[in-house]
mmCIF file of C-alpha atoms in Angstrom:
data_model
loop_
_atom_site.group_PDB
_atom_site.id
_atom_site.type_symbol
_atom_site.label_atom_id
_atom_site.label_comp_id
_atom_site.label_asym_id
_atom_site.label_seq_id
_atom_site.Cartn_x
_atom_site.Cartn_y
_atom_site.Cartn_z
ATOM 1 C CA MET A 1 -3.341 -21.538 51.718
ATOM 2 C CA ALA A 2 -6.111 -20.379 49.411
ATOM 3 C CA SER A 3 -6.969 -17.522 51.736
ATOM 4 C CA LEU A 4 -3.461 -16.063 51.744
ATOM 5 C CA CYS A 5 -2.640 -12.944 49.818
ATOM 6 C CA LEU A 6 0.959 -12.140 48.948
ATOM 7 C CA ASN A 7 0.432 -8.560 50.081
ATOM 8 C CA SER A 8 -0.290 -9.783 53.597
ATOM 9 C CA LEU A 9 3.026 -11.604 53.939
ATOM 10 C CA PRO A 10 6.276 -9.954 55.016
ATOM 11 C CA LEU A 11 8.391 -9.075 52.007
ATOM 12 C CA SER A 12 12.004 -8.154 51.618
ATOM 13 C CA PRO A 13 11.669 -4.447 51.035
ATOM 14 C CA PRO A 14 10.336 -3.675 47.548
ATOM 15 C CA SER A 15 9.799 -0.169 46.293
ATOM 16 C CA GLN A 16 6.048 -0.698 46.676
ATOM 17 C CA PRO A 17 3.999 -3.721 47.706
ATOM 18 C CA PRO A 18 2.945 -5.729 44.643
ATOM 19 C CA LYS A 19 -0.634 -5.293 43.484
ATOM 20 C CA LEU A 20 -1.322 -8.859 42.503
ATOM 21 C CA SER A 21 -4.360 -8.247 40.372
ATOM 22 C CA GLU A 22 -2.471 -5.801 38.188
ATOM 23 C CA ALA A 23 0.632 -7.765 37.285
ATOM 24 C CA PRO A 24 1.570 -6.738 33.732
ATOM 25 C CA SER A 25 1.210 -9.253 30.949
ATOM 26 C CA PRO A 26 2.803 -9.555 27.544
ATOM 27 C CA SER A 27 0.647 -7.830 24.988
ATOM 28 C CA SER A 28 -1.369 -10.138 22.797
ATOM 29 C CA SER A 29 -0.432 -7.900 19.878
ATOM 30 C CA SER A 30 3.062 -9.394 20.068
ATOM 31 C CA LEU A 31 1.649 -12.661 18.744
ATOM 32 C CA ASN A 32 1.667 -12.055 15.003
ATOM 33 C CA SER A 33 0.231 -14.677 12.695
ATOM 34 C CA ASN A 34 2.746 -13.775 10.002
ATOM 35 C CA SER A 35 6.124 -12.223 10.614
ATOM 36 C CA TYR A 36 8.891 -11.274 8.242
ATOM 37 C CA TYR A 37 12.372 -10.864 9.598
ATOM 38 C CA GLY A 38 14.459 -8.747 7.265
ATOM 39 C CA SER A 39 18.219 -8.961 7.158
ATOM 40 C CA LYS A 40 20.859 -6.286 7.033
ATOM 41 C CA GLY A 41 22.726 -5.611 3.826
ATOM 42 C CA GLU A 42 22.879 -8.028 0.893
ATOM 43 C CA ALA A 43 22.201 -11.153 2.892
ATOM 44 C CA SER A 44 19.913 -14.142 2.586
ATOM 45 C CA LYS A 45 16.243 -13.969 1.738
ATOM 46 C CA PRO A 46 13.969 -12.900 4.616
ATOM 47 C CA ILE A 47 12.768 -15.398 7.181
ATOM 48 C CA VAL A 48 9.027 -15.948 6.739
ATOM 49 C CA VAL A 49 7.024 -17.121 9.751
ATOM 50 C CA SER A 50 3.489 -18.508 9.526
ATOM 51 C CA GLY A 51 1.119 -19.386 12.328
ATOM 52 C CA ASN A 52 0.103 -17.917 15.641
ATOM 53 C CA PRO A 53 2.166 -18.911 17.541
ATOM 54 C CA PRO A 54 4.908 -19.521 14.953
ATOM 55 C CA THR A 55 4.433 -22.951 13.394
ATOM 56 C CA PHE A 56 5.975 -22.986 9.915
ATOM 57 C CA VAL A 57 9.205 -21.126 9.218
ATOM 58 C CA SER A 58 10.982 -20.629 5.919
ATOM 59 C CA ALA A 59 14.573 -19.631 6.615
ATOM 60 C CA PRO A 60 16.423 -19.865 3.291
ATOM 61 C CA GLY A 61 20.156 -20.396 3.559
ATOM 62 C CA ARG A 62 20.231 -20.045 7.326
ATOM 63 C CA ARG A 63 22.411 -21.921 9.771
ATOM 64 C CA ILE A 64 20.155 -23.549 12.373
ATOM 65 C CA VAL A 65 21.274 -24.314 15.919
ATOM 66 C CA ALA A 66 19.107 -26.379 18.284
ATOM 67 C CA VAL A 67 19.578 -26.533 22.063
ATOM 68 C CA GLY A 68 17.927 -29.052 24.352
ATOM 69 C CA ASP A 69 16.547 -28.910 27.894
ATOM 70 C CA LEU A 70 18.022 -26.173 30.118
ATOM 71 C CA HIS A 71 16.098 -26.562 33.400
ATOM 72 C CA GLY A 72 16.893 -23.282 35.100
ATOM 73 C CA ASP A 73 20.699 -23.445 34.758
ATOM 74 C CA LEU A 74 21.786 -20.050 33.419
ATOM 75 C CA ASP A 75 25.520 -20.817 33.496
ATOM 76 C CA GLN A 76 25.134 -23.964 31.407
ATOM 77 C CA THR A 77 22.743 -22.116 29.103
ATOM 78 C CA ARG A 78 25.330 -19.423 28.454
ATOM 79 C CA CYS A 79 27.989 -22.077 27.895
ATOM 80 C CA ALA A 80 25.836 -23.833 25.296
ATOM 81 C CA LEU A 81 24.941 -20.600 23.495
ATOM 82 C CA GLU A 82 28.543 -19.391 23.454
ATOM 83 C CA MET A 83 29.639 -22.772 22.104
ATOM 84 C CA ALA A 84 26.982 -22.442 19.402
ATOM 85 C CA GLY A 85 28.411 -19.074 18.402
ATOM 86 C CA VAL A 86 25.277 -17.044 19.136
ATOM 87 C CA LEU A 87 26.160 -15.415 22.503
ATOM 88 C CA SER A 88 29.060 -13.142 23.314
ATOM 89 C CA PRO A 89 31.505 -14.609 25.850
ATOM 90 C CA ASP A 90 32.074 -11.279 27.620
ATOM 91 C CA GLY A 91 29.010 -11.426 29.860
ATOM 92 C CA GLN A 92 27.225 -8.667 27.918
ATOM 93 C CA ASP A 93 24.626 -11.111 26.537
ATOM 94 C CA LEU A 94 24.999 -9.887 22.970
ATOM 95 C CA TRP A 95 23.810 -11.822 19.929
ATOM 96 C CA THR A 96 26.784 -12.958 17.854
ATOM 97 C CA GLY A 97 24.982 -15.393 15.558
ATOM 98 C CA GLY A 98 24.320 -13.066 12.639
ATOM 99 C CA GLU A 99 21.649 -14.721 10.491
ATOM 100 C CA THR A 100 21.598 -17.929 12.531
ATOM 101 C CA VAL A 101 18.245 -19.373 13.598
ATOM 102 C CA LEU A 102 18.381 -20.614 17.203
ATOM 103 C CA ILE A 103 15.761 -23.088 18.429
ATOM 104 C CA GLN A 104 15.373 -24.079 22.077
ATOM 105 C CA LEU A 105 13.431 -27.298 22.629
ATOM 106 C CA GLY A 106 11.639 -26.562 25.902
ATOM 107 C CA ASP A 107 11.975 -27.512 29.560
ATOM 108 C CA ILE A 108 13.490 -24.238 30.661
ATOM 109 C CA LEU A 109 11.368 -24.420 33.808
ATOM 110 C CA ASP A 110 11.950 -26.506 36.967
ATOM 111 C CA ARG A 111 15.022 -28.082 38.585
ATOM 112 C CA GLY A 112 17.019 -24.805 38.622
ATOM 113 C CA GLU A 113 17.160 -21.297 40.065
ATOM 114 C CA ASP A 114 17.286 -19.080 36.963
ATOM 115 C CA GLU A 115 14.259 -20.099 34.927
ATOM 116 C CA ILE A 116 12.876 -16.610 34.292
ATOM 117 C CA ALA A 117 16.377 -15.261 33.655
ATOM 118 C CA ILE A 118 16.839 -17.818 30.852
ATOM 119 C CA LEU A 119 13.471 -16.910 29.321
ATOM 120 C CA SER A 120 14.485 -13.251 29.524
ATOM 121 C CA LEU A 121 17.859 -13.919 27.903
ATOM 122 C CA LEU A 122 16.298 -15.789 24.989
ATOM 123 C CA ARG A 123 13.799 -12.987 24.397
ATOM 124 C CA SER A 124 16.627 -10.431 24.403
ATOM 125 C CA LEU A 125 18.608 -12.519 21.926
ATOM 126 C CA ASP A 126 15.571 -12.839 19.660
ATOM 127 C CA ILE A 127 15.165 -9.062 19.508
ATOM 128 C CA GLN A 128 18.845 -8.650 18.687
ATOM 129 C CA ALA A 129 18.845 -11.531 16.186
ATOM 130 C CA LYS A 130 16.008 -10.036 14.143
ATOM 131 C CA ASP A 131 18.117 -6.922 13.557
ATOM 132 C CA GLU A 132 20.797 -9.153 12.054
ATOM 133 C CA GLY A 133 18.496 -11.276 9.908
ATOM 134 C CA GLY A 134 18.424 -14.167 12.372
ATOM 135 C CA ALA A 135 15.798 -15.378 14.836
ATOM 136 C CA VAL A 136 15.285 -17.229 18.104
ATOM 137 C CA PHE A 137 12.424 -19.691 18.533
ATOM 138 C CA GLN A 138 11.331 -21.751 21.506
ATOM 139 C CA VAL A 139 9.009 -24.731 21.782
ATOM 140 C CA ASN A 140 7.270 -25.484 25.047
ATOM 141 C CA GLY A 141 8.011 -28.712 26.896
ATOM 142 C CA ASN A 142 6.174 -30.743 29.505
ATOM 143 C CA HIS A 143 7.622 -28.702 32.375
ATOM 144 C CA GLU A 144 6.212 -25.498 30.875
ATOM 145 C CA THR A 145 2.733 -27.020 30.556
ATOM 146 C CA MET A 146 2.963 -28.582 34.039
ATOM 147 C CA ASN A 147 3.679 -25.203 35.602
ATOM 148 C CA VAL A 148 0.794 -23.531 33.793
ATOM 149 C CA GLU A 149 -1.394 -26.325 35.234
ATOM 150 C CA GLY A 150 -0.081 -25.454 38.700
ATOM 151 C CA ASP A 151 2.087 -28.548 39.078
ATOM 152 C CA PHE A 152 5.122 -27.272 41.010
ATOM 153 C CA ARG A 153 6.568 -30.623 42.153
ATOM 154 C CA TYR A 154 9.911 -30.026 40.455
ATOM 155 C CA VAL A 155 10.443 -26.389 41.424
ATOM 156 C CA GLU A 156 13.622 -25.644 43.385
ATOM 157 C CA THR A 157 13.613 -23.286 46.377
ATOM 158 C CA GLY A 158 15.632 -20.852 44.292
ATOM 159 C CA GLY A 159 12.974 -21.055 41.587
ATOM 160 C CA PHE A 160 10.291 -19.941 44.042
ATOM 161 C CA ASP A 161 12.609 -17.167 45.257
ATOM 162 C CA GLU A 162 13.080 -15.940 41.700
ATOM 163 C CA CYS A 163 9.299 -15.745 41.271
ATOM 164 C CA ILE A 164 8.981 -13.587 44.405
ATOM 165 C CA ASP A 165 11.747 -11.261 43.237
ATOM 166 C CA PHE A 166 10.380 -11.081 39.695
ATOM 167 C CA LEU A 167 6.852 -10.237 40.833
ATOM 168 C CA GLU A 168 8.175 -7.447 43.037
ATOM 169 C CA TYR A 169 10.356 -6.220 40.174
ATOM 170 C CA LEU A 170 7.329 -6.057 37.867
ATOM 171 C CA ASP A 171 5.562 -3.770 40.322
ATOM 172 C CA GLY A 172 8.012 -0.992 39.489
ATOM 173 C CA ASN A 173 8.018 -1.735 35.747
ATOM 174 C CA ARG A 174 4.382 -1.869 34.752
ATOM 175 C CA ASP A 175 4.426 0.421 31.732
ATOM 176 C CA ASP A 176 6.439 -1.751 29.335
ATOM 177 C CA TRP A 177 6.315 -5.532 29.749
ATOM 178 C CA GLU A 178 8.896 -6.227 27.045
ATOM 179 C CA GLU A 179 11.451 -3.799 28.431
ATOM 180 C CA ALA A 180 10.960 -5.127 31.948
ATOM 181 C CA PHE A 181 11.107 -8.758 30.862
ATOM 182 C CA VAL A 182 14.206 -8.343 28.704
ATOM 183 C CA GLY A 183 15.946 -6.497 31.531
ATOM 184 C CA TRP A 184 15.334 -9.207 34.116
ATOM 185 C CA THR A 185 18.459 -11.289 33.405
ATOM 186 C CA GLY A 186 20.749 -8.499 34.566
ATOM 187 C CA VAL A 187 18.598 -7.521 37.541
ATOM 188 C CA SER A 188 18.183 -11.077 38.802
ATOM 189 C CA LYS A 189 21.917 -11.667 39.184
ATOM 190 C CA GLN A 190 22.275 -9.084 41.949
ATOM 191 C CA LEU A 191 19.067 -10.120 43.689
ATOM 192 C CA LYS A 192 20.244 -13.717 43.680
ATOM 193 C CA GLU A 193 23.550 -12.695 45.260
ATOM 194 C CA ASP A 194 21.737 -10.705 47.940
ATOM 195 C CA ARG A 195 19.761 -13.719 49.134
ATOM 196 C CA LYS A 196 22.729 -16.110 49.232
ATOM 197 C CA MET A 197 23.181 -16.786 52.925
ATOM 198 C CA PRO A 198 23.050 -19.869 55.164
ATOM 199 C CA GLN A 199 19.426 -20.875 55.674
ATOM 200 C CA ASN A 200 17.613 -23.459 57.729
ATOM 201 C CA TYR A 201 14.838 -24.921 55.606
ATOM 202 C CA TRP A 202 12.580 -25.351 58.635
ATOM 203 C CA ASP A 203 13.122 -21.824 59.907
ATOM 204 C CA PRO A 204 9.674 -20.158 60.165
ATOM 205 C CA TRP A 205 10.782 -17.311 57.900
ATOM 206 C CA ASN A 206 11.852 -19.775 55.190
ATOM 207 C CA LEU A 207 8.555 -21.644 55.427
ATOM 208 C CA VAL A 208 6.679 -18.363 55.002
ATOM 209 C CA ARG A 209 8.917 -17.385 52.101
ATOM 210 C CA ARG A 210 8.297 -20.714 50.390
ATOM 211 C CA GLN A 211 4.574 -20.164 50.800
ATOM 212 C CA LYS A 212 4.994 -16.744 49.238
ATOM 213 C CA GLY A 213 6.951 -18.351 46.427
ATOM 214 C CA VAL A 214 4.147 -20.764 45.644
ATOM 215 C CA ILE A 215 1.656 -17.881 45.528
ATOM 216 C CA ALA A 216 3.946 -15.735 43.378
ATOM 217 C CA ARG A 217 4.560 -18.596 40.942
ATOM 218 C CA SER A 218 0.840 -19.262 40.704
ATOM 219 C CA ILE A 219 0.167 -15.614 39.869
ATOM 220 C CA LEU A 220 2.863 -15.557 37.196
ATOM 221 C CA LEU A 221 2.144 -18.912 35.560
ATOM 222 C CA ARG A 222 -1.589 -19.537 35.890
ATOM 223 C CA PRO A 223 -3.446 -19.330 32.537
ATOM 224 C CA GLY A 224 -3.534 -15.639 31.665
ATOM 225 C CA GLY A 225 -0.666 -14.804 34.043
ATOM 226 C CA PRO A 226 2.302 -12.752 32.813
ATOM 227 C CA LEU A 227 4.716 -15.644 32.364
ATOM 228 C CA ALA A 228 2.019 -17.972 31.021
ATOM 229 C CA CYS A 229 1.288 -15.358 28.360
ATOM 230 C CA GLU A 230 4.986 -15.162 27.594
ATOM 231 C CA LEU A 231 5.118 -18.930 27.127
ATOM 232 C CA ALA A 232 2.001 -18.686 24.945
ATOM 233 C CA ARG A 233 4.117 -16.923 22.320
ATOM 234 C CA HIS A 234 5.787 -20.247 21.573
ATOM 235 C CA ALA A 235 4.645 -23.396 19.809
ATOM 236 C CA VAL A 236 4.755 -27.026 20.875
ATOM 237 C CA VAL A 237 5.647 -28.048 17.313
ATOM 238 C CA LEU A 238 7.779 -25.952 14.983
ATOM 239 C CA LYS A 239 8.766 -26.751 11.411
ATOM 240 C CA VAL A 240 11.773 -24.882 10.048
ATOM 241 C CA ASN A 241 12.591 -25.626 6.432
ATOM 242 C CA ASP A 242 12.698 -29.442 6.176
ATOM 243 C CA TRP A 243 13.129 -30.055 9.906
ATOM 244 C CA VAL A 244 10.483 -30.432 12.602
ATOM 245 C CA PHE A 245 11.242 -29.547 16.212
ATOM 246 C CA CYS A 246 9.283 -30.559 19.309
ATOM 247 C CA HIS A 247 9.993 -31.463 22.897
ATOM 248 C CA GLY A 248 8.870 -35.085 23.132
ATOM 249 C CA GLY A 249 7.879 -36.355 19.720
ATOM 250 C CA LEU A 250 5.331 -35.984 16.946
ATOM 251 C CA ILE A 251 3.296 -38.982 15.768
ATOM 252 C CA PRO A 252 0.781 -39.411 12.914
ATOM 253 C CA ASN A 253 -2.361 -38.695 14.952
ATOM 254 C CA HIS A 254 -0.883 -35.338 16.038
ATOM 255 C CA VAL A 255 -0.404 -34.370 12.406
ATOM 256 C CA ALA A 256 -3.906 -35.575 11.541
ATOM 257 C CA TYR A 257 -5.311 -33.431 14.360
ATOM 258 C CA GLY A 258 -3.463 -30.433 12.945
ATOM 259 C CA VAL A 259 -0.106 -29.028 14.027
ATOM 260 C CA GLU A 260 -1.217 -25.413 13.782
ATOM 261 C CA ARG A 261 -4.443 -26.272 15.601
ATOM 262 C CA MET A 262 -2.501 -27.843 18.480
ATOM 263 C CA ASN A 263 -0.208 -24.845 18.754
ATOM 264 C CA ARG A 264 -3.149 -22.457 18.757
ATOM 265 C CA GLU A 265 -5.046 -24.429 21.401
ATOM 266 C CA VAL A 266 -2.056 -24.594 23.750
ATOM 267 C CA SER A 267 -1.403 -20.887 23.271
ATOM 268 C CA HIS A 268 -5.032 -19.967 23.952
ATOM 269 C CA TRP A 269 -5.093 -22.164 27.048
ATOM 270 C CA MET A 270 -1.938 -20.547 28.405
ATOM 271 C CA ARG A 271 -3.340 -17.086 27.764
ATOM 272 C CA GLY A 272 -6.582 -17.989 29.523
ATOM 273 C CA LEU A 273 -8.641 -17.512 26.366
ATOM 274 C CA SER A 274 -11.584 -19.526 25.147
ATOM 275 C CA ASP A 275 -11.961 -20.798 21.591
ATOM 276 C CA SER A 276 -15.722 -20.584 21.953
ATOM 277 C CA ASP A 277 -18.079 -17.822 23.005
ATOM 278 C CA GLU A 278 -20.184 -20.505 24.712
ATOM 279 C CA SER A 279 -17.613 -21.248 27.415
ATOM 280 C CA ASP A 280 -15.591 -19.112 29.760
ATOM 281 C CA ASN A 281 -12.967 -21.838 30.107
ATOM 282 C CA PRO A 282 -10.327 -22.373 27.430
ATOM 283 C CA HIS A 283 -10.245 -25.781 25.775
ATOM 284 C CA PHE A 284 -7.612 -27.959 27.452
ATOM 285 C CA PRO A 285 -5.119 -29.138 24.793
ATOM 286 C CA PHE A 286 -5.012 -32.786 25.879
ATOM 287 C CA ILE A 287 -3.457 -34.215 22.700
ATOM 288 C CA ALA A 288 -0.492 -31.867 22.979
ATOM 289 C CA THR A 289 0.102 -31.729 26.726
ATOM 290 C CA ARG A 290 -1.356 -34.777 28.502
ATOM 291 C CA GLY A 291 -0.737 -38.495 28.220
ATOM 292 C CA TYR A 292 2.314 -40.619 27.488
ATOM 293 C CA ASP A 293 1.948 -40.111 23.725
ATOM 294 C CA SER A 294 1.242 -36.348 23.775
ATOM 295 C CA VAL A 295 3.663 -34.038 21.978
ATOM 296 C CA VAL A 296 5.435 -32.857 25.125
ATOM 297 C CA TRP A 297 5.515 -36.225 26.950
ATOM 298 C CA ASN A 298 6.198 -38.703 24.145
ATOM 299 C CA ARG A 299 9.396 -40.770 24.526
ATOM 300 C CA LEU A 300 8.806 -43.165 21.632
ATOM 301 C CA TYR A 301 11.794 -41.982 19.604
ATOM 302 C CA SER A 302 14.136 -41.450 22.553
ATOM 303 C CA ARG A 303 14.304 -44.982 23.937
ATOM 304 C CA ASP A 304 17.510 -46.976 23.995
ATOM 305 C CA THR A 305 17.263 -48.917 20.745
ATOM 306 C CA SER A 306 19.584 -51.631 22.109
ATOM 307 C CA GLU A 307 16.844 -52.621 24.540
ATOM 308 C CA LEU A 308 14.311 -53.127 21.741
ATOM 309 C CA ASP A 309 13.970 -56.110 19.432
ATOM 310 C CA ASP A 310 14.003 -55.793 15.657
ATOM 311 C CA TYR A 311 10.210 -55.777 15.398
ATOM 312 C CA GLN A 312 9.885 -52.907 17.901
ATOM 313 C CA ASN A 313 12.598 -50.890 16.200
ATOM 314 C CA ASN A 314 11.013 -51.416 12.793
ATOM 315 C CA GLN A 315 7.623 -50.339 14.133
ATOM 316 C CA ILE A 316 9.048 -47.154 15.635
ATOM 317 C CA HIS A 317 10.952 -46.395 12.442
ATOM 318 C CA SER A 318 7.770 -46.896 10.416
ATOM 319 C CA ILE A 319 5.796 -44.534 12.689
ATOM 320 C CA LEU A 320 8.549 -41.932 12.421
ATOM 321 C CA GLU A 321 8.681 -42.129 8.636
ATOM 322 C CA GLU A 322 4.886 -41.879 8.404
ATOM 323 C CA THR A 323 4.938 -38.810 10.633
ATOM 324 C CA LEU A 324 7.687 -37.077 8.686
ATOM 325 C CA HIS A 325 5.925 -37.781 5.402
ATOM 326 C CA ALA A 326 2.651 -36.398 6.770
ATOM 327 C CA VAL A 327 4.228 -33.169 8.019
ATOM 328 C CA GLY A 328 6.478 -32.760 4.986
ATOM 329 C CA ALA A 329 9.763 -32.976 6.879
ATOM 330 C CA LYS A 330 12.963 -34.943 6.375
ATOM 331 C CA ALA A 331 13.995 -35.209 10.017
ATOM 332 C CA MET A 332 12.786 -34.500 13.561
ATOM 333 C CA VAL A 333 14.695 -33.038 16.524
ATOM 334 C CA VAL A 334 13.534 -33.740 20.090
ATOM 335 C CA GLY A 335 14.612 -33.181 23.688
ATOM 336 C CA HIS A 336 12.866 -34.431 26.851
ATOM 337 C CA THR A 337 14.836 -37.634 27.494
ATOM 338 C CA PRO A 338 18.472 -37.183 28.607
ATOM 339 C CA GLN A 339 20.908 -39.040 26.379
ATOM 340 C CA THR A 340 23.673 -40.231 28.670
ATOM 341 C CA THR A 341 25.998 -40.896 25.733
ATOM 342 C CA GLY A 342 25.440 -37.425 24.280
ATOM 343 C CA ALA A 343 23.265 -36.047 21.494
ATOM 344 C CA ASN A 344 22.739 -38.608 18.755
ATOM 345 C CA CYS A 345 20.603 -39.685 15.840
ATOM 346 C CA LYS A 346 18.775 -42.940 15.106
ATOM 347 C CA TYR A 347 16.657 -44.529 12.391
ATOM 348 C CA ASN A 348 18.887 -43.440 9.516
ATOM 349 C CA CYS A 349 19.306 -40.090 11.268
ATOM 350 C CA SER A 350 15.667 -39.179 10.738
ATOM 351 C CA ILE A 351 15.429 -38.464 14.489
ATOM 352 C CA TRP A 352 17.917 -36.453 16.515
ATOM 353 C CA ARG A 353 17.805 -36.674 20.349
ATOM 354 C CA ILE A 354 19.592 -33.661 21.834
ATOM 355 C CA ASP A 355 18.666 -33.467 25.517
ATOM 356 C CA VAL A 356 21.960 -34.241 27.282
ATOM 357 C CA GLY A 357 20.847 -33.304 30.811
ATOM 358 C CA MET A 358 23.220 -30.336 30.915
ATOM 359 C CA SER A 359 21.485 -28.612 33.842
ATOM 360 C CA SER A 360 23.077 -29.028 37.260
ATOM 361 C CA GLY A 361 19.592 -30.056 38.387
ATOM 362 C CA VAL A 362 19.646 -33.065 36.032
ATOM 363 C CA LEU A 363 22.993 -34.655 35.042
ATOM 364 C CA ASN A 364 25.225 -31.560 35.003
ATOM 365 C CA SER A 365 26.705 -32.929 31.793
ATOM 366 C CA ARG A 366 28.797 -31.163 29.186
ATOM 367 C CA PRO A 367 26.605 -28.879 27.025
ATOM 368 C CA GLU A 368 26.020 -30.004 23.451
ATOM 369 C CA VAL A 369 24.109 -28.378 20.594
ATOM 370 C CA LEU A 370 22.950 -29.500 17.183
ATOM 371 C CA GLU A 371 24.025 -27.486 14.153
ATOM 372 C CA ILE A 372 22.188 -27.793 10.840
ATOM 373 C CA LYS A 373 23.885 -26.175 7.890
ATOM 374 C CA ASP A 374 23.147 -26.839 4.216
ATOM 375 C CA ASN A 375 20.901 -29.671 5.427
ATOM 376 C CA LYS A 376 23.854 -31.364 7.108
ATOM 377 C CA ALA A 377 23.583 -31.982 10.843
ATOM 378 C CA ARG A 378 26.366 -32.299 13.364
ATOM 379 C CA VAL A 379 26.716 -32.201 17.130
ATOM 380 C CA ILE A 380 28.944 -29.505 18.579
ATOM 381 C CA ARG A 381 30.330 -30.837 21.819
ATOM 382 C CA SER A 382 33.236 -28.713 22.920
ATOM 383 C CA LYS A 383 34.161 -25.045 22.916
ATOM 384 C CA LYS A 384 37.770 -26.102 22.358
ATOM 385 C CA ASP A 385 36.927 -28.322 19.419
ATOM 386 C CA THR A 386 33.830 -27.076 17.627
ATOM 387 C CA SER A 387 34.463 -29.500 14.769
ATOM 388 C CA SER A 388 33.833 -32.452 17.075
ATOM 389 C CA GLU A 389 30.872 -34.290 15.639
ATOM 390 C CA SER A 390 29.143 -37.606 16.126
ATOM 391 C CA GLN A 391 27.394 -37.846 12.779
ATOM 392 C CA VAL A 392 27.292 -35.716 9.645
ATOM 393 C CA VAL A 393 24.316 -36.403 7.415
ATOM 394 C CA ASP A 394 23.474 -34.867 4.057
ATOM 395 C CA PHE A 395 19.717 -34.896 3.405
ATOM 396 C CA ILE A 396 19.917 -33.351 -0.040
#
């Protein structure tokens, strides 16, 4: 396997064979330590972003919408974004959120066939949102970090196919990474249709194609690869106004270690950079990405509280309150653990759990999103009834 080169394998006819060593990467100049998103007309104050990648965000007066795990399901992603009022329903993929701040909580990768298309769509919406005084942020989840590590256990066949197609597509679009990346959502739809035909998994051609898919995914997602660098633009912990967002859960020792430090270390690792001139290998961000209590794997706040005794619940609540006090937040929003009863809050609504397993690769459940407006949070559950809400909490 290690001796194989993608160029040596038969490809469905690209314009030119991919030159693997020259795959374009997102420019590091796109990672600004401080960004200011202006708004059109006489609108709210500008959004101020601090950190590289973005870590602390001041978004005065903005409506915030948070979306949980998407796992490669583009149709469910569009449904959730349309329901949230930030995506046009006409298939044109236009931002309709105005000054809204959209936050996606990670786990876009694995279990589905349109992972890169979703990443592309969110980047396109971010560009459009900035012109309207809004913004789109993402935080990386455990499935993003797993893929950068080369752990492809949860990749669907269609996910490998998308990597092959995307790598070939990049070969003809090497001059402008951003333009090529943003354009992928539209291109991928036709390519996906073209490869929809009855297939025998054990057919020799399919086995070769899967092998090609593994190689293509490795090229794209290894540290320093084009998609790894794209993921490096995003944090593992993001604080927007009085709310903190992360995939699994933040605990006191994470805050003591330094939220911005963790974000920087994960970003550098994904980009294949070293924090020290003494080592060629980037520092592995263990506290953020490895272990049951790391930021992307933690399930402490997402457990079924009915299965815990009073002492356990009080301990968890105490840890949560200590964490929020340390980071200067009033509430935390997490994904990672599917909530079979729908998005909900616990511990006096200081934690919101919004992964509902909407992807067809997980539970294929009804999409739900969290809306935060004037420091009041509610769950939007239905396109037909956007006022449907499980809890409304005023933190003022």
